[in-house]
XYZ file of C-alpha atoms in Angstrom:
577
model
C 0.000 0.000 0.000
C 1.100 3.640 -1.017
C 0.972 7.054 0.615
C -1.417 7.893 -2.268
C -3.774 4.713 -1.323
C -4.010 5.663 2.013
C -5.145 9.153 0.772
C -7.792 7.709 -1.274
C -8.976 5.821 0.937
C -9.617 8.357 3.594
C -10.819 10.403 1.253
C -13.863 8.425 0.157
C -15.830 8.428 3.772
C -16.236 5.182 3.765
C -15.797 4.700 7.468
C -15.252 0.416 7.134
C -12.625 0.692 4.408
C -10.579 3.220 6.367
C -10.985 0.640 9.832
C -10.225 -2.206 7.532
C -6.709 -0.031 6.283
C -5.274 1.325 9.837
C -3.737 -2.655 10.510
C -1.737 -2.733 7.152
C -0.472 1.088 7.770
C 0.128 0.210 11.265
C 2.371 -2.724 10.449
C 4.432 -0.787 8.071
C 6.469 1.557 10.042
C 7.968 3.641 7.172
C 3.867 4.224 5.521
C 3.130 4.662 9.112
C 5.754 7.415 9.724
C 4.767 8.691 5.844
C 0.554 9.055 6.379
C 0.993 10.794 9.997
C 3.854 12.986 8.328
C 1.171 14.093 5.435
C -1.558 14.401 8.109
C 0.329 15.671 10.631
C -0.548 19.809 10.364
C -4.680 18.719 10.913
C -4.304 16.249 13.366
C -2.051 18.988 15.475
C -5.215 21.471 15.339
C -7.722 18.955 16.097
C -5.822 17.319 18.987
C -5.428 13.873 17.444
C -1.681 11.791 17.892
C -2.678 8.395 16.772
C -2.786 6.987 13.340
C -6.466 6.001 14.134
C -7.483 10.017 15.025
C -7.485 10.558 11.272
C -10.676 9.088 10.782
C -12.095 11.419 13.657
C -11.187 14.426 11.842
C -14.297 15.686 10.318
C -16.071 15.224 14.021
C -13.818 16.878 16.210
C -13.287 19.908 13.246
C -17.034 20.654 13.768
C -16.903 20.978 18.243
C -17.127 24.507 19.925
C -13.257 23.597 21.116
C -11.164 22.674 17.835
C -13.280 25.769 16.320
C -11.890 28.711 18.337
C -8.241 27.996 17.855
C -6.569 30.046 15.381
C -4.803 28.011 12.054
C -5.090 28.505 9.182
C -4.257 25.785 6.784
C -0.700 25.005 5.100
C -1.033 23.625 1.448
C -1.603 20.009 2.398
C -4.529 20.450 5.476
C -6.327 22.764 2.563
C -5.952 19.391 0.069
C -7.241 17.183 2.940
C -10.114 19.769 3.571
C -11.141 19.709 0.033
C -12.121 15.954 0.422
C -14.142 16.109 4.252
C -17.402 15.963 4.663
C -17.958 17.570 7.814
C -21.255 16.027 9.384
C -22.730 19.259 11.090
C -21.219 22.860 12.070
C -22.856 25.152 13.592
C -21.394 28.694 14.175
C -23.580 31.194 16.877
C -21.453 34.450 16.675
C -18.173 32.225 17.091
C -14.921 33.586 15.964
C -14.921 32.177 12.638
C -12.246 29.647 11.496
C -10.759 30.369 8.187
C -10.514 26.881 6.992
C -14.165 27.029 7.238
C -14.133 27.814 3.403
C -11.910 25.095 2.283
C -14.429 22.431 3.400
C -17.394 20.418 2.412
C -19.934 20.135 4.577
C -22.682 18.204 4.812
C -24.612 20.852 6.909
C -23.527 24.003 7.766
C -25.618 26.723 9.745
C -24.465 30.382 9.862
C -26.875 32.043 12.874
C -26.844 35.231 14.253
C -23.898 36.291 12.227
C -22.657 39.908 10.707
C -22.900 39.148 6.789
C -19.340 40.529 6.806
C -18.159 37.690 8.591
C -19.846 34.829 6.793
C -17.308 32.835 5.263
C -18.724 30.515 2.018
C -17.267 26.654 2.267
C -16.715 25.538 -1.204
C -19.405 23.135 -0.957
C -22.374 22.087 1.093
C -25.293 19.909 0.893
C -27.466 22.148 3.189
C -26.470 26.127 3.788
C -27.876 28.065 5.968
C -27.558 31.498 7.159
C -30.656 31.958 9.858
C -31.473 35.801 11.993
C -28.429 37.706 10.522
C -29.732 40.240 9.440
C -29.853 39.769 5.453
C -32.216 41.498 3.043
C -31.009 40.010 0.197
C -29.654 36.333 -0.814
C -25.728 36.822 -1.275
C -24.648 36.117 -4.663
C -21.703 34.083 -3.100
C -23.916 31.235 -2.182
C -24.467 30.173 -5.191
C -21.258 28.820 -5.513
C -21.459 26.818 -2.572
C -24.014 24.569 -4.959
C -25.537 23.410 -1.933
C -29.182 21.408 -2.582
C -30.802 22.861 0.656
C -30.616 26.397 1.653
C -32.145 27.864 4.587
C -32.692 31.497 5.287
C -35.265 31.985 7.645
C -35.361 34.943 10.071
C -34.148 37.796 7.689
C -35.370 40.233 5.760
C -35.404 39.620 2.135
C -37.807 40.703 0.616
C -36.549 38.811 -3.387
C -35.197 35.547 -3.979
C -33.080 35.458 -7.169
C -34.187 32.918 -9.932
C -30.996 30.751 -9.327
C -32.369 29.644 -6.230
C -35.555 27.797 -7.988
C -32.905 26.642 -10.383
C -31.308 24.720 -8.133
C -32.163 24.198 -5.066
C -34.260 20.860 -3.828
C -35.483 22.481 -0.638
C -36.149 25.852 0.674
C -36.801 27.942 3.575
C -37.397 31.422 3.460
C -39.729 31.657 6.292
C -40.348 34.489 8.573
C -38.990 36.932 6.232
C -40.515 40.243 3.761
C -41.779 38.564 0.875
C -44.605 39.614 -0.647
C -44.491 38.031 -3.672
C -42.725 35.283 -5.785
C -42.181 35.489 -9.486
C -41.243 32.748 -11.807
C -41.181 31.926 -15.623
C -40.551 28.254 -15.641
C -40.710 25.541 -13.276
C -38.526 24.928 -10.528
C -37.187 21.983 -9.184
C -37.659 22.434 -5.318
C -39.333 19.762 -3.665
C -39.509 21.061 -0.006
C -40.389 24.666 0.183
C -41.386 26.817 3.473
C -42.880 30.622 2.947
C -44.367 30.797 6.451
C -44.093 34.437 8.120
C -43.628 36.236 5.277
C -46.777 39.089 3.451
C -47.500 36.595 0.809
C -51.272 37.384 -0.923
C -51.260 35.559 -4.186
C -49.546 32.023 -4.492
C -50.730 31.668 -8.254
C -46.594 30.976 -8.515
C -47.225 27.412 -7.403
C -47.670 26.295 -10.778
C -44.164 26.503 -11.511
C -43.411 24.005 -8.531
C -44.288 20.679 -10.050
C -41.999 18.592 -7.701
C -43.190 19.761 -5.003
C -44.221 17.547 -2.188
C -44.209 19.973 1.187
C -44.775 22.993 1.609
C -45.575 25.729 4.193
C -47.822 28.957 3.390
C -48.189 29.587 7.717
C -49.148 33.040 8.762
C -49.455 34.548 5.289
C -52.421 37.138 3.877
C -53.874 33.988 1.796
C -57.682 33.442 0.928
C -57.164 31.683 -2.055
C -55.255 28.247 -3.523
C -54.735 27.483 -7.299
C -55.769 24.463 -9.052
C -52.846 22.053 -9.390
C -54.270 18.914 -10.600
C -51.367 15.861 -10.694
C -49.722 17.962 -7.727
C -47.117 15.662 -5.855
C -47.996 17.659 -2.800
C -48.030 15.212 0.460
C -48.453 18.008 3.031
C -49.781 21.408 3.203
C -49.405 23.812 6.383
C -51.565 26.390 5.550
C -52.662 27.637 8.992
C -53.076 31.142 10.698
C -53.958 32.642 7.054
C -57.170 34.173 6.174
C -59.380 31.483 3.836
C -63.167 31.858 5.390
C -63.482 27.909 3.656
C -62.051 25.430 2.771
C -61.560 25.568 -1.388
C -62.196 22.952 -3.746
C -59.113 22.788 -5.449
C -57.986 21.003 -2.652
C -59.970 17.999 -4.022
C -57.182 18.348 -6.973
C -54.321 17.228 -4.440
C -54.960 13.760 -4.541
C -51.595 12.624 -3.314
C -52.245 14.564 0.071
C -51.657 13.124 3.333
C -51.313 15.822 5.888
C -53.689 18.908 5.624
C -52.904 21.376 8.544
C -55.143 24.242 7.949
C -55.895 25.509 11.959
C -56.750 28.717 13.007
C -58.047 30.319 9.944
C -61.521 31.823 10.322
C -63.284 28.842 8.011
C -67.009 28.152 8.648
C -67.739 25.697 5.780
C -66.592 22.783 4.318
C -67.260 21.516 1.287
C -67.349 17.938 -0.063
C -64.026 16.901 -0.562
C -62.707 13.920 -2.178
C -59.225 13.181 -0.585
C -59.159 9.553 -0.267
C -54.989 9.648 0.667
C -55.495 12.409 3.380
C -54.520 10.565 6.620
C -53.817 14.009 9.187
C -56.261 16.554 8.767
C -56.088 19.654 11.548
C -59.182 22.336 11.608
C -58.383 22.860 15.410
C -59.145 26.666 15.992
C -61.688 27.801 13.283
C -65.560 27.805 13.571
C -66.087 25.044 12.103
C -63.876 23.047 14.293
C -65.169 24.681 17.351
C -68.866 23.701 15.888
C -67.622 19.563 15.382
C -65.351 20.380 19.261
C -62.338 19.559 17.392
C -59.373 20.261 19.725
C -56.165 18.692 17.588
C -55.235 17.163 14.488
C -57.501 14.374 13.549
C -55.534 11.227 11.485
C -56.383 8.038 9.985
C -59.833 6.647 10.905
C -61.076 10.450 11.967
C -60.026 12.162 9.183
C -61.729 10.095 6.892
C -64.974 9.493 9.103
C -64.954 14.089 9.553
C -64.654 14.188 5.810
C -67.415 11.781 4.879
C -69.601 13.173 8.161
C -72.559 13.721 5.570
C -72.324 10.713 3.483
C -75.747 8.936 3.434
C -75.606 6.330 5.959
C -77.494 2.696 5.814
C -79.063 3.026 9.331
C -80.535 -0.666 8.361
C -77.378 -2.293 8.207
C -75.908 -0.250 10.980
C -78.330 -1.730 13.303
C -77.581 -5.137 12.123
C -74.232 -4.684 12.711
C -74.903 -3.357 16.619
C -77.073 -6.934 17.100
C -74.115 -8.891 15.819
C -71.381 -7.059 17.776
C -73.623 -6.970 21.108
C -71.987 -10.061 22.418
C -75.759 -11.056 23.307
C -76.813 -14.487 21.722
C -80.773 -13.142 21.626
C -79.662 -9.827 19.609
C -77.339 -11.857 17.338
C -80.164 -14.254 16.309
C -82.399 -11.367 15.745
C -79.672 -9.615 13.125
C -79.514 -13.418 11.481
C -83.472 -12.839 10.991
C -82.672 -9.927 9.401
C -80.339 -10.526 6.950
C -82.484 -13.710 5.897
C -84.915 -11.392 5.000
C -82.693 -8.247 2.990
C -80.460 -9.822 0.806
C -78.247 -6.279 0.093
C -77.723 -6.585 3.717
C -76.686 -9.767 3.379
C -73.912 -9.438 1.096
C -72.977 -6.427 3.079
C -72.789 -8.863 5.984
C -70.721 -11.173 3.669
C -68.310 -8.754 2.975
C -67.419 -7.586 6.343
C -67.733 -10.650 8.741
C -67.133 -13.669 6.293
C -63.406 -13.937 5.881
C -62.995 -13.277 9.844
C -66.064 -16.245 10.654
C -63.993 -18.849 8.477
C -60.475 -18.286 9.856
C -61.830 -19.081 13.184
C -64.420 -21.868 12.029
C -63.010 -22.844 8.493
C -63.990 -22.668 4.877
C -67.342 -24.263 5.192
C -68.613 -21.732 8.128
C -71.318 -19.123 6.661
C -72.114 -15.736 8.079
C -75.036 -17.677 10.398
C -71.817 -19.131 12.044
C -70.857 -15.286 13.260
C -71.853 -16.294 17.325
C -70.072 -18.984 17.062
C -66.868 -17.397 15.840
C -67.093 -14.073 17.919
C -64.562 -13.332 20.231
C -65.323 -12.837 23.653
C -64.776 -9.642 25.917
C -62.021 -11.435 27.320
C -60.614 -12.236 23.860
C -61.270 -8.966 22.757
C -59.252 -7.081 26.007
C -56.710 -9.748 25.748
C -56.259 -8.553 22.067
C -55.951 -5.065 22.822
C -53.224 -5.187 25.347
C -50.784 -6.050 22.386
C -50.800 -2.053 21.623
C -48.542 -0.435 23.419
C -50.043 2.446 25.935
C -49.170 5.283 23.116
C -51.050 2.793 20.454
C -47.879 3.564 17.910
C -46.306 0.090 18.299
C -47.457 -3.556 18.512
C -46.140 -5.709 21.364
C -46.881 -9.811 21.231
C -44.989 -10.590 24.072
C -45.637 -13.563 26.358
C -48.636 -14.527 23.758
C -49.750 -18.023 24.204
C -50.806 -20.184 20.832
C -54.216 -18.878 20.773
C -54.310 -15.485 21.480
C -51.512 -15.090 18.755
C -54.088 -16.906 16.657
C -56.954 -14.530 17.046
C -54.607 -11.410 16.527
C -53.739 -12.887 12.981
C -57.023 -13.789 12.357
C -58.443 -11.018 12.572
C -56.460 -8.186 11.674
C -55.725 -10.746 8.625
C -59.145 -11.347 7.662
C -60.039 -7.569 7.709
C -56.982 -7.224 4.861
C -58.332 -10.088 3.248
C -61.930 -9.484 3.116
C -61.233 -5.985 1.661
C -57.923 -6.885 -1.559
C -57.425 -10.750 -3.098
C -54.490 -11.220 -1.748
C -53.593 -13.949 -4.085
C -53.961 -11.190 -7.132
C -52.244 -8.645 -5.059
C -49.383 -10.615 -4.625
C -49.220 -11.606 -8.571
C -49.976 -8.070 -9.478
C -47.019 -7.073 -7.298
C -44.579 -9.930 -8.293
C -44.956 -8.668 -11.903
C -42.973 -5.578 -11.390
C -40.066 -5.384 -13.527
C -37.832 -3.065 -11.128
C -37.865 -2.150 -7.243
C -39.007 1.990 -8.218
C -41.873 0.407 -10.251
C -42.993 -2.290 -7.126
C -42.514 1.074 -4.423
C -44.931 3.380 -6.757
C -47.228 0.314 -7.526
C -46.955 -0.876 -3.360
C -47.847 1.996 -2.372
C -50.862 2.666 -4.098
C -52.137 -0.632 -3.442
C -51.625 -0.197 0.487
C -53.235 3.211 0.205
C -56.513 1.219 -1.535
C -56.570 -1.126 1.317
C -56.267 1.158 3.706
C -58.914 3.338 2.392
C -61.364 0.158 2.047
C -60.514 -0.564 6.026
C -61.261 2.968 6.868
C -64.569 2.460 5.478
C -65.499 -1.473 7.516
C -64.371 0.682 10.512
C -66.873 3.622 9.422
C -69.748 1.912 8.821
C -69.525 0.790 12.144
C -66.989 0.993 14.921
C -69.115 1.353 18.690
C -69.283 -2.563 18.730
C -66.937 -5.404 19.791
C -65.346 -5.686 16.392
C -65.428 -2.333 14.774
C -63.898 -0.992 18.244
C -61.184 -3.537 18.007
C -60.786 -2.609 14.216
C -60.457 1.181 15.173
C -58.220 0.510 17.968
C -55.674 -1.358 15.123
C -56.141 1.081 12.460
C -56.406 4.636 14.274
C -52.301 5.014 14.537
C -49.487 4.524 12.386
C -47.073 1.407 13.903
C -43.451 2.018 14.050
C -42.444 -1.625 15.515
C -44.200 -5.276 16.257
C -42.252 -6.932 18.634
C -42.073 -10.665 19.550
C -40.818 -11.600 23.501
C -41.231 -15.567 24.366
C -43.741 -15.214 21.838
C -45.982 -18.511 20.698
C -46.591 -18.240 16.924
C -46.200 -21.314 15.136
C -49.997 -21.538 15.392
C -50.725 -18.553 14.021
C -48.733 -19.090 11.478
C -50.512 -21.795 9.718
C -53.177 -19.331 9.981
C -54.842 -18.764 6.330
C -54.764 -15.536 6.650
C -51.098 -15.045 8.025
C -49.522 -13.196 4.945
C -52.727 -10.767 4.705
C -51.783 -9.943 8.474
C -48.478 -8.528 7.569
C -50.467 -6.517 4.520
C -52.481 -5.144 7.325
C -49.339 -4.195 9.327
C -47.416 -2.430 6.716
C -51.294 -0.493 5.777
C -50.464 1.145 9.333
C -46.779 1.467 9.466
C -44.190 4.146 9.202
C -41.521 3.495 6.237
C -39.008 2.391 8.854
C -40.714 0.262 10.639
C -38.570 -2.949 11.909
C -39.483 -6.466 13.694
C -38.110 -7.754 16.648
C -37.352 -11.271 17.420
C -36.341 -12.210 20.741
C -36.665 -15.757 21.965
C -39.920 -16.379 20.087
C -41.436 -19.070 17.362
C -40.159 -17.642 14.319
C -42.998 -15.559 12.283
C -43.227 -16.636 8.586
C -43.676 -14.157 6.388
C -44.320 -15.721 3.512
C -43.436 -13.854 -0.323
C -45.351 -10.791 1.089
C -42.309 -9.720 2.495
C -40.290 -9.127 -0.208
C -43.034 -7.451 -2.147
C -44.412 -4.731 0.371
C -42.457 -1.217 -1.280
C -40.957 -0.922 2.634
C -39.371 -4.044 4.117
C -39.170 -4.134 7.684
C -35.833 -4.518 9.240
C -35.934 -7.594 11.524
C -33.504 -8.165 14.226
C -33.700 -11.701 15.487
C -32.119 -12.581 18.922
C -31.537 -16.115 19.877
C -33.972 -17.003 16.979
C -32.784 -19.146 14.013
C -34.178 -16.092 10.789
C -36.479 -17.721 8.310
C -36.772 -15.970 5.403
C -38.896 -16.980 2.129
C -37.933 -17.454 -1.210
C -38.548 -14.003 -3.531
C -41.090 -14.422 -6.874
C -39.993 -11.468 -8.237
C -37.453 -10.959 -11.140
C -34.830 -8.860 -9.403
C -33.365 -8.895 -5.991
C -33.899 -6.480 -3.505
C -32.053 -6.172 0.079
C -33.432 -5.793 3.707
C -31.852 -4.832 6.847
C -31.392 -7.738 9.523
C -29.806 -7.940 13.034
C -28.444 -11.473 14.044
C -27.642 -11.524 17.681
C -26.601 -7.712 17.579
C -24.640 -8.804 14.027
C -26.031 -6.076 11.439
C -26.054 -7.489 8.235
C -27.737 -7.029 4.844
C -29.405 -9.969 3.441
C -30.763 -9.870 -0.661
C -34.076 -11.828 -1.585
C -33.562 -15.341 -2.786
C -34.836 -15.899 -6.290
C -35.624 -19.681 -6.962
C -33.304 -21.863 -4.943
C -30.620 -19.745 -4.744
C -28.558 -19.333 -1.438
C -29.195 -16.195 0.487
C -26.238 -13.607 -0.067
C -25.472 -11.991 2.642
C -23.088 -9.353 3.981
C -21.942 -7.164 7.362
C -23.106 -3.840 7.245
């Protein structure tokens, strides 16, 4: 190994190749003597001795310490600052270190500065110069190319073109702006205006990638029509709209809606079938409904379709069957003998969960046999955690692990073929095109559960529904778990579609001293695979049906590694992260 490997190695931040070097320098006492030699000016200034303190260079050049001492840079520390990439640095009125603008940085925040003595690095991935004063945006940061830029807390009142040209994210809030003027689009994604004398946002046609944005505490009344927006959330509160306007019904991709403390007193119908967060706390209107908070999942959907026309027959079929009461249930049977749209309505929201308790023969007459009980039903519950944002089966005998899949698996199942789902899923010819296509299937399912826990939710099973379905899961943990029941369970793969319906992208599975859960192909076709970390459990993994590989995160015994999908009967590749 030469001097100039060493550098290039170092140089690429690739923390495990620079570990995996430090033995073969350290052996060789002359490319020892050579590296600390050529490294030897930097490691002086940030205190390091040891061949090893090299890779802690970009760390200890961003703390408050290393920062005040006065250097500046011979010829060779400039070179090795050219190729950091300096995790965060943060400078509050700090003397400011010359070498400051011979260095990439990842992030790099400028607050409370003179303008005079802002010093441009030659490269950053986020900039941002925050309450210093500025009423323009300098011309110098466009060299620093950085794709997020920050300058909240000034007082600009213009941003030059070159920042829509490119920039991915911006924040200009709590400045002067009154208005923003483009002639073509721009390629922001992430864009905050909040605080600023905005009136007109016609400009938002020009912003065709965008997918957040914040309009808070403007002079706004009024939003264009942008139909095919990407837009996934909106803060639009503290502005001045008196409704809510229809061209919101043109955001179909919306999730999160935050539109509090404007003085709206209507609503009209709006057709947002993604829209899982929805806030109206503060208005009329939400003072009229006693809204207090943001509203998500379940609630959102149930306040938007508040004056959808509601089968009151079938509603009170569904209280008989969900009474617990043998007398009422017998009565709803009566019932549905004698409406036969009520029937299939039946059908479709009990069948699937009657037969994974009582088997493919059971029809819905078989529902009081197949009910759980109210000590089934609180037994169930106690697997959500207090804050009802995680999923805990720990301790679960056989049977109650059982019920858990049955259900929540039969609600998936009754609502999306799985079989067909699965196929439809499989035939993707890349991992982009299974993520769009995965994701618009889980938002159909979830939107079809919303509406079995709508029609009815005050009984035994549309209260247990709600309970599952009314947060978004981050984890499902197994502790001494029994499962290998439940896993023969028909319904077992549907119960892991119904997880990932109500989970956050990185949500993970832990193992610990439990029957192994079998995933079945689902796994490797959901667009976010859970990380699993298995502890003192062998990992079973299934085989892969689709056409390309694709890699998840697992933890063996507190061993990260990566593992790809097996295709066919090929071995499982796997390597330490």
């Amino acid at each position: 190994m030469t001097l100039e490997e060493v550098k290039s190695i170092f140089r690429s931040g690739d923390e495990k190749a620079m570990k995996k070097a430090l033995p073969a320098i350290e052996s060789n006492d002359s490319l020892k003597t050579e590296v600390l030699e050529y490294y030897a000016d930097i490691l002086k200034y940030t205190g390091g001795k040891a061949l090893a303190d090299i890779l802690k260079i970009p760390k200890n050049l961003a703390t408050k310490k290393v920062r005040a001492k006065k250097w500046e840079p011979n010829a060779n520390s400039i070179e090795i600052l050219n190729h950091l990439m300096v995790d965060y640095l943060s400078l509050w009125n700090d003397p400011i270190p010359i070498w400051v603008k011979h260095t990439n940085f990842r992030s790099l925040s400028f607050v409370k500065c003179p303008e005079g003595d802002i010093i441009y690095p030659i490269s950053a991935y986020e900039f941002e110069i925050r309450e210093c004063g500025l009423e323009q945006i300098p011309d110098a940061v466009r060299d620093v190319n950085a794709k997020r830029l920050a300058f909240s807390g000034n007082r600009i009142k213009v941003i030059p073109d070159w920042v829509f040209e490119t920039a991915e994210r911006l924040n200009v809030g709590d400045n002067r702006i009154e208005k923003i003027e483009l002639v073509k689009d721009s390629t922001i994604d992430t864009l905050r205006l909040g605080g600023n004398k905005i009136t007109d946002i016609s400009f938002l046609v020009h912003f065709p990638r965008l997918t957040f944005l914040v309009l808070s505490n403007n002079r706004i009344s009024d939003f264009p029509n942008l139909p095919g927006s990407l837009l996934r959330y909106l803060y639009i509160d503290k502005c001045d709209f008196t409704q809510i306007p229809e061209s919101f019904n043109a955001l179909q991709k919306l999730y999160g809606l935050f539109f509090d403390h404007n003085p709206i007193t209507t609503i009209p119908e709006l057709k947002m079938p993604n829209l899982d967060s929805l806030d109206i706390s503060g208005t009329p209107i939400g003072e009229e409904h006693n809204i207090k908070g943001s509203m998500s999942g379940n609630d959102t959907q149930a306040f938007l379709n508040r004056n959808k026309e509601v089968d009151n027959g079938f509603v009170e079929i569904c209280r008989l069957l969900e009474s617990h009461a043998i007398q009422k249930v017998e009565e709803a049977y009566d019932m549905l003998r004698a409406n036969e749209a009520s029937l299939k309505k039946a059908e479709q929201r009990y069948l699937k969960f009657i037969r994974a308790r009582l088997g493919v023969g059971a029809t819905i007459f078989d529902f009081g046999k197949a009910m759980y009980s109210e000590t089934d039903v609180d037994a169930l519950r106690k697997t959500l955690t207090k804050s009802n944002i995680s999923l805990s089966l720990a301790y679960l005998d056989d049977a109650t692990s059982k019920m858990l899949v049955d259900f929540l698996g039969s609600i998936a199942a009754s609502v999306v073929d799985i079989k067909a789902l699965k196929e439809g899923l499989a035939a993707s010819n890349s991992e982009e095109e299974l993520v769009r296509l995965g994701n618009a299937k889980l938002q159909e399912i979830r939107n079809a559960i919303y509406e079995v826990t709508q029609t009815y939710k005050d009984g035994w099973f549309g209260q247990l529904l709600y309970d599952f379905s009314s947060k978004t899961h981050y984890a499902l943990a197994f502790d001494h778990t029994h499962f290998d029941i439940a896993n023969t369970s028909p319904y077992a793969e549907a119960f892991f579609v119904f997880l990932q319906c109500f989970a956050t992208d990185d949500y993970y599975i832990d193992v610990f001293q439990s029957d192994a859960p079998r995933f079945g192909e689902i796994f490797w076709l959901m667009p976010y695979i859970p990380k699993v970390i298995w502890f003192d459990v062998t990992p079973v993994y299934p085989l892969s049906p689709l056409s390309f590989k694709r890699s998840a995160s697992l933890s063996e015994n507190n061993a990260g590694k990566r593992i790809k999908s097996k295709l066919a009967s090929e071995a499982a590749i796997e390597s330490p992260e």
